[in-house]
Amino acid sequence: MPINYYIFLAVALFCIGVAGVLTRRNAIIIFMCIELMLNAVNLLLVAFSKMHHHALAATTPSAGIDGQLFVFFIMVVAAAEVSVGLAVIVMMYRNTHSIDVNFLNRLKH
Amino acid sequence: MVPVLLILIPLVTGLVGFFFRSEGPAKVWALLSSLATLVVSLVGLGLAKSSPFLHANVAWLPDLGSRFAVGMDGLSTILSLLTAICFPLIFIATWRVKYSKPWNFYALMLLSQAGLIGVFLATDALLFYFFWELALIPVYFLSSQWGGERRIQATFKFFVYTFVGSLMMLIGIIWIYSHTADHSFSLESFYALRTKISSHDQTWIFWLMFVAFAIKMPIWPLHTWQPDAYEQAPTAVTMVLSAVMVKMGVFGLIRWLAPVVPVGTWAWGDTVSTCCVIGMIYASLVAIRQDDLKRLVAYSSIAHMGLMCLAVFATDANGMQGVMIQMFNHGINILGLWIVVDLIERQFGTRKISELGGLAQKAPGLAILLVIVALANVALPLTNAFVGEFLLFSGVFTSTATQYNVVFMCVAGLSIILGAVYTLNMIQRVFFGNTNGLTERGVDIKFNEKVVLAVIVVIIVFVGIYPRPVLDLTKETADFILTKMSYKQ
Amino acid sequence: MAILAAILVVISKNPVHSVLWLIVVFIAISGHYILLDAQFLAIVNLIVYAGAIMVLFLFVFMLMNLNAETEPQKNRWLKIAGVVTGGALLLVLVAALKRADLKAQIAEMNKGDIGLIHNLGIALFHDYVIPFEISSVLFLSAMVGVVVIGRREGAPKPPFGQDYGA
Amino acid sequence: MTHLVWLVPALPLAGFLINGLFRNSLPKSLTGIVGCGTVLVSFVLSLLIFGEVRQEGFQPAVINLFDFISVDKLHIAFSFQVDQLSTLFLLIITGVGFLIHLYSTSYMHEEEPPHFARYFSYLNLFVFSMLLLVLGANYVILFIGWEGVGLCSYLLIGYWFKNLDYGYAARKAFIMNRIGDLGFLIAIFLMITKFGSVDFAEVFGKAGGVGRGAITAITLLLFVGATGKSAQIPLYTWLPDAMAGPTPVSALIHAATMVTAGIYMIARSHVLYDLAPATQTVVAVIGLATALLAATIALKQHDIKKVLAYSTVSQLGYMFLGLGVGAYDGAVFHVMTHAFFKALLFLGAGSVIHAMGGEQDMRKMGGLRKWMPATHITFLLACLAISGIPPFSGFFSKDEILAAAYGKNPIYYVIGVFTALLTAFYMFRLYAMTFRGAFRGTHDQEHHLHESPAAMTIPLWILAILAVVAGFLGIPEAFAPHAHWLAGYLRPALGEAAHGPELAKGTELGLMAVSVALAVIGVGYAWVRFSKKPDLAEPTGFGKVLANKWYVDELYNAIVVRPLDLLAQFLVFFEKNIIDGIVNGVGRLVHYGSRQLRLLQSGLVGGYVLLMVVGIVVLFLVELFIKK
Amino acid sequence: MNGASQRLTHQGTTAGDTQYIQTMNAIVLSAIWGIVMMFSGIVTSSKTAIRNTAVVGLLLLVIVNYADMVGYHVEIDTHKMLFFDTFGLLGNSIAFVSTLLLVLLSGRDMEKVGNNLAEYFALIFFVLCGVAIVTTFNTLLMLFLGIEIISIPLYILTGSDKRNLKSNEAALKYFLMGSFSTGLMLLGIAFLYGASSTGTFFIDDLWTARAQVGPLFMAGLLMLLVSMAFKVSAAPFHFWTPDVYDGAPTVFTSFMATIVKVSIFVGFIRLFDEAFGADQVHWQIFVALITAATLFIGNITAVFQQSVKRMLAYSSIAQAGFMLLALLTLNGIAKQGIILYAAAYSLATIGIFAILIRMKDYTFEGFNGLARKQPVLAATCTIFLLSLAGIPLTGGFFAKYYMIAAVIATGKFMWLVVFALLCAAVSVYYYFRVIQAMYFKDGDGTTEAEPSSGFKGLLVVLAVGVIVLGVFPQTLLHQLTRLVYTW
């Protein structure tokens, strides 16, 4: 099937993630939306890697593998981010018993 | 050699000056340093034009094509001489003024002197810009620290105003630099360009740089920082500002702008000249209404500077020589005026003309000296200013650079009359008439002040009667600049 | 289906539900991976994301035991604006990309084996050894970070200085 | 001898310096000696020079002292020119000057020593500048003297600086002169452009070569300068006010010498004026108008010095008439005679005022001849001279001008003669009200009345003699051919045509008869009318207009001073609110913008991300639509 | 001259390949030392000891990095993942030296933040590791990893003052927005990957691999631009900066504002020069827009701030605007300039922050009359501020000079130059407010504790350094000129 479909699918997911980040106020949900964005990217990368593989398989059998490896690294990083992120959120929650980002306005102007 | 000394002496002594911790020594130190500078500059005056000691050229930033190049031709000699004369006089005249942390005051004064002399001596654009700012920064601190009650705002306005100007100038300099064949900031390679720059670029460059100079001079309508700054700065600093610093504008125009972008200069000459003429009349009229002595002098200075700028754009031999000698004269005369104003303010604690009167009875010496200086200010014959203004006006009148020369001259000439009006008003209402409660307890001037004013008067009269030396000194430079400015060949 | 689930993630009121919906999204995406024969990634995605990470999320929710959005819905303008801009972003991206003539490019099914652990492993430990090492540093720092954050240091103190601004 | 000419101005300068610098230490006597002595010596020198110059075939000598200004093409030497004209003026200035210095020693003796010294130093400075003016060999040196005398007149008018009004009078004089000077200056620049030089010799040499228009312009501008200095319409109003100064000053500066600088300058540049008939007409008309106007005003003045002042203006008008009709030697002749009799009149008035203890209002005088005979006689002689009664000097000089005027245009003559009538009338009104009739002053004034001391009367007598006999230097052709010594003497300097149009013997005599007749009528009428009952009543109707000088000062105030003042006021406002307002406005704008921009920093993550996304969208839009 | 084309000529030479095979002394060392620090916290509790270890580590870093520059290094094949050149290494050395100075100046103040000193240092070292990667990356993967390695520890450091709500808030904001921008970056990378015909992440292949500047390529480019702009806090992606800088413990603010920002800039320029240099015409306009916006918002907003700390946050945005000019032009002058700018800016900013940390009150009023109490601090602070304002005789002047010169040399974007300098004039306003407060206003502005003479001495050294940079940039400039030839 044409790569375009994948592109649009991924972009759609990405934008949904963005919209989520914009609309939701629960820190964790926002964070989840970001994860959603990352996954959209992963999907896109895999699709592209497949595309390149299909285009160049004849000359170089391992073509397109970089894409999948990149996805792998993204997952790695994502995992790390999650741990840190959740830690920060928990710390926040400890001090102010809320995780509503709209309450984070001590710093402004 | 000589120019390097001229810059180094005040620079080093100034830096050392910060480490004094008592008034007396700091004062004496500053005075000695300025006298040393004076001596050196006199030596420079004495040396023959061809002397190797009049130039120095050391590698500074080879990668940028900028060198520490300083040199003394007629113009820079006369102006550095002016600076060197002014500072000792200022120190002596304000000898009795008490400052908090005087050592800092005198140190900063010396630093600004270094900057000023550097501006006049630099033959490398980047160096020129450096000194330009070096002269400005100490003045900022001086005025904000020791000035009048509105000092911070006024000084800051002055600083930002001039700083914007100098930034524009920086763009202009770099722009020219990007045109130079050998990517160098040296005066020669700048002069080599002239018509090689497209007239479109010349217009840009001209305005970018002229704004800086116009603000410094200042030219109407960019002058509004000046009265406030003069009013608020401590008088010693005001003397520096108006006696020397405003000359930086004219100097920059002559040395760095007009010969480098002759086409742009020529193309916009009429516009600028119109501003100058308007400014002269405008300033004179405003001066008539001023009640504060400092503001009055400030406006009169605006009028005079306008005339010089006008003459530069006249591109005429008489005019150019007039500008050069008049820069010197104006510096001396206005210094005298400031000293008198300072004396009055120190004695009576006011600068309001309306509160003064009848001083001539109490301080005849002061009155006579003031009258002489004031008459020089209105360019009476046999005072130095007459020679200057005569040449300036004749330059404007005979100018071939514009077809409005007659109009410019005649309108500008009105300022002679107006100048007489406000100057005589001032003499009239401050010195003549009967004393009032305030001026009753007036006393005549002290010895040191008398000496300073006497020196000034002597210079005024000497140059007024026998201006030849000055004219011969600047002749070569004037011709050179003019050949550069006439872009047709 | 993935899109549907994704939208549900965003709109569902109860955080726990949105977590669950997110898991659905991940599963759907993994399906796509299989289709694009990136088998290894599919598995990893399921295990790491759908499994570990999401459990972590749930755990945190339970820890904070807030199951419904507690605060009332304030400034919905921000919401609407958010949706609008999100849509706008989608639009411009699509607009930008649909001019891309990739019609020819086909991502074909069930061909090639680059997706197999074997090949990936070889590539990973040959060409990509440096990034691999580097990512270890990443984890290290994350770990240290969590340690730093995790330690208790007593009750919150008021922010130093006065509250500037406004 | 001529090479020593620089001593002539140098000596007064020395006097100025000595008196000026040591004013606090010198005793009055010494001051007086220095003041008078220097002038006397330069008078003697002038005589010696004169002796040399008057010989036949003397060629004008130019003594080059040093280079004043020399810029590439322009060379202005500090040089003196000695010829018949300048020498004549040397004599007048130093001679009359000396007498007045002498007179002053006793007139000013009540002053404090420092001020006494100040007075004499000013006076010497004036003599110096005046000499510079007449000796200068080019227009710039002339101009230097020109402004120098202006300065001195300023200083001397404001000599009593405690009195603010005097100060204002001084300022008025200086500024009005400045207006004229501007014209003069522009004329000089025009010469520089046209001739490339300002030397008399060179300018006159090249004068023929340049267009009529340029010459006319130059001459007109020079004349503007002259109107300022020599108090002609429209710039004459300063002279009457200038009477604020000490009377000897009025005599020296505002009657004898300075005010005649204009005449000297035009006579000096007669070559140019001959080439510009249009200008000549202007000069003649202005001169005539001034003469008439001033004479009418003089009719109704009560201040003794004011009358003399206006008569001076009127006489100067005559001289310009003479210049205008080409009778240069006539004008110079009148300058000389006028110098004598007007100085005499002023000094006489001075001695009267001195006797009256500073009183200047004629209505408070009367019958003074009883108390001060010397003054009375000399004053009478002077009055006769100015009224043009033969054989007194005024008759000759005035008639020469009138005759020339007639030759040019009879209307000139008619008006001129009418003015002469008025002159005779008001002069004798003055005489009668002062010396005849009964004393009208207060008692202690009467008590105080006395004849002035010798130091004052001697100059009076000398001047009286001169005023009587000076006329015979210029006996008209009509009486004796070639008896006009002065014309002969001045011919080398003023050229052949200097005498103005020649008239037939008959007509000339006729004209004289008419003018003399009118003069006599004027004298007689005034004598009989005012000896018995002087006019003390406040003038009414037209008389009021005259008494108020045709309201000219008020007019000037309304059309020049006030508008300028308003303009200045407006500019101050404009400065503060518009120009500076804009400058500060920029600063305020930045502040305002800052305050607004801060609000973007809402503190809400959602808002931040939103703005970021908006930014991205914008970038993409640019990519999609705006770019290329 | 755009980087890509030179890179081609460069690859012809054999010297090129060795540069891939160079080691990453710095990277390895910083990573290792991070671990060392970690354990140092366990083995000893003496803060001084810990601090000294850190100092030693930093010294070593500087040394090995210099060794790299002069070519002493163990050889490891990085598979073209990293590319070492003078530009990147200079960037490194600036970062390391400034960190050293920072630790020397404000090491003590870290203790006040919380009682995990060892970990803080460990994190700092990890960040430096990331810095070393970002300045020398050769593939988007490494860029991504480097950025993350920088960011994650920074989230922690921002929130490290745990009992301070502001600190927490800042951390959370930073984290959320940071990971959001990571998402954007990844999307961009994905697009580029798709756009490249051969499917590569190597930045020097990207521009050869792209068939033509297609929409996919541009989309990816823009996304990368945006995410990098976010990291260097360029408008309109700067919003995190003021809050985070304000909230974070001041020591770490100073660290972020100088070392991190500067090194990411180096990476930024590297990326756009290597990967997109050939297509400059296509993206210059965007950079120009962002630059203008950054300068405008940064300078104007700073004017009204009441807190010096927050003012410095905005000023750092404004300075970023100036550095963007280098990205705009990407010519030799610009590359020299950015290094000089980095040095001058870092020195000055570190100095100011070091003084700020010692202040009782962070508002402008807090500085009133400091000159009387602490003349040395006031004087040095003045010099730093002058440098930031770009007054001649200070390094800041030459920094700005190079930026302007770079743009003027291109002959385009004159409006931007004028605009930039007008903004610089505005910046004078808020910088001089501090000076005015210190010198001309009366007040009892003072420090919390009498600063040690060593601290003062170091400040003076720093100030002298700034001035030397301003009068004789030669020393650095020579390096730079060499660097321009190697490019």
Short mmCIF file of C-alpha atoms in Angstrom, two decimals, chain B residues 205-461:
data_model
loop_
_atom_site.label_atom_id
_atom_site.label_comp_id
_atom_site.label_asym_id
_atom_site.label_seq_id
_atom_site.Cartn_x
_atom_site.Cartn_y
_atom_site.Cartn_z
CA ILE B 205 26.29 54.52 4.57
CA PHE B 206 26.01 58.27 4.58
CA TRP B 207 22.87 58.30 6.65
CA LEU B 208 23.95 55.53 8.97
CA MET B 209 27.13 57.37 9.87
CA PHE B 210 25.80 60.88 9.63
CA VAL B 211 23.17 60.13 12.23
CA ALA B 212 25.93 59.34 14.69
CA PHE B 213 27.78 62.55 13.94
CA ALA B 214 24.62 64.61 13.81
CA ILE B 215 23.64 63.40 17.24
CA LYS B 216 27.06 64.29 18.60
CA MET B 217 27.24 67.78 17.12
CA PRO B 218 24.20 67.99 17.55
CA ILE B 219 22.20 68.89 14.46
CA TRP B 220 18.56 69.83 14.64
CA PRO B 221 16.31 67.90 15.19
CA LEU B 222 18.56 65.40 16.95
CA HIS B 223 19.72 67.87 19.57
CA THR B 224 17.30 67.45 22.43
CA TRP B 225 19.67 65.43 24.58
CA GLN B 226 22.09 68.31 24.76
CA PRO B 227 20.44 70.98 26.88
CA ASP B 228 19.38 68.42 29.47
CA ALA B 229 22.76 66.76 29.54
CA TYR B 230 24.60 70.07 29.83
CA GLU B 231 22.23 71.26 32.49
CA GLN B 232 22.55 68.14 34.59
CA ALA B 233 26.22 67.28 34.17
CA PRO B 234 28.75 68.73 36.63
CA THR B 235 30.11 71.84 34.99
CA ALA B 236 33.58 70.39 34.58
CA VAL B 237 32.05 67.62 32.50
CA THR B 238 29.84 70.04 30.63
CA MET B 239 32.99 71.87 29.66
CA VAL B 240 34.45 68.67 28.26
CA LEU B 241 31.22 67.88 26.48
CA SER B 242 30.74 71.19 24.77
CA ALA B 243 34.31 72.33 24.36
CA VAL B 244 35.71 69.12 22.93
CA MET B 245 33.24 66.32 22.60
CA VAL B 246 30.82 67.99 20.21
CA LYS B 247 33.79 68.51 17.92
CA MET B 248 33.97 64.75 17.54
CA GLY B 249 30.88 64.98 15.36
CA VAL B 250 32.30 67.54 12.97
CA PHE B 251 35.65 65.80 13.00
CA GLY B 252 34.08 62.46 12.14
CA LEU B 253 32.16 64.10 9.35
CA ILE B 254 35.29 65.64 7.87
CA ARG B 255 37.63 62.75 8.41
CA TRP B 256 35.52 59.63 8.06
CA LEU B 257 32.38 60.40 6.14
CA ALA B 258 32.52 63.19 3.59
CA PRO B 259 35.74 62.05 1.86
CA VAL B 260 34.76 58.38 1.94
CA VAL B 261 31.28 58.60 0.47
CA PRO B 262 31.48 61.84 -1.53
CA VAL B 263 28.55 60.89 -3.73
CA GLY B 264 26.22 60.34 -0.84
CA THR B 265 27.49 63.46 0.85
CA TRP B 266 26.91 65.50 -2.23
CA ALA B 267 23.52 63.97 -2.91
CA TRP B 268 22.19 64.69 0.57
CA GLY B 269 24.11 67.92 1.18
CA ASP B 270 21.11 70.16 0.63
CA THR B 271 18.90 68.15 2.95
CA VAL B 272 21.43 68.27 5.73
CA SER B 273 22.26 71.91 5.12
CA THR B 274 18.61 72.79 5.40
CA CYS B 275 18.49 71.04 8.76
CA CYS B 276 21.58 72.94 9.85
CA VAL B 277 20.13 76.30 8.86
CA ILE B 278 16.81 75.58 10.50
CA GLY B 279 18.69 74.45 13.56
CA MET B 280 20.74 77.63 13.73
CA ILE B 281 17.75 79.93 13.65
CA TYR B 282 15.72 77.60 15.83
CA ALA B 283 18.39 77.27 18.49
CA SER B 284 19.06 81.00 18.52
CA LEU B 285 15.40 81.80 18.99
CA VAL B 286 15.00 79.20 21.71
CA ALA B 287 18.11 80.54 23.38
CA ILE B 288 16.52 83.97 23.59
CA ARG B 289 13.79 82.54 25.78
CA GLN B 290 16.03 80.55 28.10
CA ASP B 291 16.28 81.59 31.71
CA ASP B 292 18.89 79.02 32.70
CA LEU B 293 22.42 80.09 31.84
CA LYS B 294 23.54 76.57 31.04
CA ARG B 295 20.66 75.94 28.69
CA LEU B 296 21.29 79.29 27.02
CA VAL B 297 24.89 78.42 26.33
CA ALA B 298 23.85 74.96 25.20
CA TYR B 299 21.50 76.35 22.59
CA SER B 300 24.01 78.90 21.41
CA SER B 301 26.44 76.03 20.96
CA ILE B 302 23.87 74.17 18.87
CA ALA B 303 23.61 77.19 16.62
CA HIS B 304 27.36 77.43 16.19
CA MET B 305 27.82 73.74 15.46
CA GLY B 306 25.07 73.98 12.89
CA LEU B 307 27.09 76.60 11.07
CA MET B 308 30.17 74.40 11.02
CA CYS B 309 28.26 71.44 9.68
CA LEU B 310 26.72 73.68 7.06
CA ALA B 311 30.15 74.83 5.97
CA VAL B 312 31.40 71.26 5.68
CA PHE B 313 28.69 70.48 3.19
CA ALA B 314 29.50 73.67 1.31
CA THR B 315 32.63 71.84 0.11
CA ASP B 316 34.53 75.08 -0.21
CA ALA B 317 38.13 75.87 0.65
CA ASN B 318 37.26 78.87 2.80
CA GLY B 319 34.51 76.96 4.51
CA MET B 320 36.68 73.95 5.26
CA GLN B 321 39.44 76.07 6.74
CA GLY B 322 36.83 77.98 8.62
CA VAL B 323 35.46 74.77 10.08
CA MET B 324 38.86 73.67 11.24
CA ILE B 325 39.85 76.92 12.87
CA GLN B 326 36.36 77.47 14.23
CA MET B 327 36.34 74.08 15.94
CA PHE B 328 39.33 75.29 17.90
CA ASN B 329 37.90 78.74 18.55
CA HIS B 330 34.49 77.53 19.57
CA GLY B 331 36.09 75.13 22.00
CA ILE B 332 38.07 77.90 23.64
CA ASN B 333 35.23 80.41 23.73
CA ILE B 334 32.57 78.13 25.06
CA LEU B 335 35.00 76.89 27.67
CA GLY B 336 35.31 80.48 28.81
CA LEU B 337 31.55 80.87 28.91
CA TRP B 338 31.17 77.71 30.97
CA ILE B 339 33.79 78.84 33.42
CA VAL B 340 31.91 82.07 33.96
CA VAL B 341 28.62 80.22 34.35
CA ASP B 342 30.26 77.88 36.81
CA LEU B 343 31.65 80.77 38.83
CA ILE B 344 28.24 82.38 38.99
CA GLU B 345 26.54 79.15 39.97
CA ARG B 346 29.11 78.38 42.63
CA GLN B 347 28.80 81.88 44.11
CA PHE B 348 25.05 82.32 44.09
CA GLY B 349 23.81 78.77 43.85
CA THR B 350 21.59 79.60 40.93
CA ARG B 351 21.80 79.74 37.15
CA LYS B 352 18.52 81.52 36.72
CA ILE B 353 19.14 84.74 34.80
CA SER B 354 16.03 86.23 36.33
CA GLU B 355 17.45 85.82 39.83
CA LEU B 356 20.74 87.51 39.03
CA GLY B 357 21.68 91.07 38.15
CA GLY B 358 24.14 93.84 38.81
CA LEU B 359 27.11 91.53 39.10
CA ALA B 360 29.26 94.08 37.30
CA GLN B 361 29.34 96.18 40.45
CA LYS B 362 30.39 93.30 42.65
CA ALA B 363 32.67 91.44 40.27
CA PRO B 364 34.02 93.87 37.67
CA GLY B 365 36.87 91.55 36.77
CA LEU B 366 34.47 88.74 36.03
CA ALA B 367 32.23 91.11 34.12
CA ILE B 368 34.99 92.35 31.84
CA LEU B 369 36.30 88.87 31.09
CA LEU B 370 32.79 87.64 30.46
CA VAL B 371 32.09 90.51 28.09
CA ILE B 372 35.19 89.67 26.09
CA VAL B 373 34.32 85.98 25.91
CA ALA B 374 30.73 86.77 25.08
CA LEU B 375 31.81 89.12 22.31
CA ALA B 376 33.97 86.34 20.96
CA ASN B 377 30.87 84.20 21.11
CA VAL B 378 29.07 86.64 18.82
CA ALA B 379 32.13 86.70 16.56
CA LEU B 380 33.15 90.29 16.97
CA PRO B 381 36.14 91.26 14.83
CA LEU B 382 39.59 90.84 16.36
CA THR B 383 38.27 87.90 18.36
CA ASN B 384 39.12 84.42 17.12
CA ALA B 385 35.52 83.57 16.31
CA PHE B 386 35.32 86.35 13.74
CA VAL B 387 38.00 84.76 11.62
CA GLY B 388 36.23 81.43 11.86
CA GLU B 389 32.74 82.64 11.12
CA PHE B 390 33.95 84.95 8.38
CA LEU B 391 35.52 82.01 6.60
CA LEU B 392 32.56 79.77 7.33
CA PHE B 393 30.02 82.19 5.97
CA SER B 394 32.08 83.09 2.96
CA GLY B 395 32.54 79.37 2.34
CA VAL B 396 28.82 78.79 2.48
CA PHE B 397 28.20 81.79 0.30
CA THR B 398 30.71 80.93 -2.39
CA SER B 399 29.85 77.22 -2.25
CA THR B 400 29.40 75.53 -5.60
CA ALA B 401 28.13 72.29 -4.12
CA THR B 402 24.59 73.58 -3.92
CA GLN B 403 22.54 76.12 -5.82
CA TYR B 404 20.93 77.39 -2.64
CA ASN B 405 24.19 78.71 -1.23
CA VAL B 406 22.97 82.31 -1.11
CA VAL B 407 19.76 81.36 0.62
CA PHE B 408 21.60 79.24 3.17
CA MET B 409 24.07 82.02 3.84
CA CYS B 410 21.50 84.74 4.22
CA VAL B 411 19.18 82.76 6.48
CA ALA B 412 22.07 81.46 8.51
CA GLY B 413 23.36 85.03 8.70
CA LEU B 414 20.30 85.99 10.69
CA SER B 415 21.77 83.92 13.50
CA ILE B 416 24.51 86.56 13.80
CA ILE B 417 21.86 89.06 14.76
CA LEU B 418 19.94 86.67 17.00
CA GLY B 419 23.19 85.61 18.58
CA ALA B 420 23.86 89.23 19.48
CA VAL B 421 20.35 89.43 20.92
CA TYR B 422 20.60 86.58 23.38
CA THR B 423 24.22 87.17 24.30
CA LEU B 424 23.64 90.83 25.09
CA ASN B 425 20.45 89.92 26.92
CA MET B 426 22.46 87.62 29.10
CA ILE B 427 25.18 90.19 29.81
CA GLN B 428 22.53 92.80 30.36
CA ARG B 429 20.43 90.92 32.86
CA VAL B 430 23.19 89.15 34.72
CA PHE B 431 25.81 91.83 35.00
CA PHE B 432 24.14 95.21 34.51
CA GLY B 433 21.41 96.87 36.43
CA ASN B 434 21.25 97.04 40.19
CA THR B 435 22.18 94.24 42.52
CA ASN B 436 19.43 92.34 44.31
CA GLY B 437 19.39 90.57 47.63
CA LEU B 438 21.08 87.55 46.17
CA THR B 439 23.87 89.29 44.30
CA GLU B 440 24.56 91.76 47.10
CA ARG B 441 27.11 89.41 48.65
CA GLY B 442 28.90 88.80 45.37
CA VAL B 443 32.68 88.94 45.32
CA ASP B 444 35.13 89.16 42.46
CA ILE B 445 36.86 86.08 41.04
CA LYS B 446 39.76 84.29 42.64
CA PHE B 447 43.24 84.22 41.28
CA ASN B 448 43.14 80.78 39.67
CA GLU B 449 39.94 81.60 37.86
CA LYS B 450 41.38 84.90 36.74
CA VAL B 451 44.42 83.12 35.35
CA VAL B 452 42.33 80.64 33.39
CA LEU B 453 40.08 83.29 31.93
CA ALA B 454 43.08 85.47 31.16
CA VAL B 455 44.68 82.61 29.25
CA ILE B 456 41.49 82.09 27.33
CA VAL B 457 41.20 85.78 26.53
CA VAL B 458 44.79 85.88 25.35
CA ILE B 459 44.15 82.95 23.01
CA ILE B 460 40.96 84.58 21.78
CA VAL B 461 42.63 87.85 20.96
#
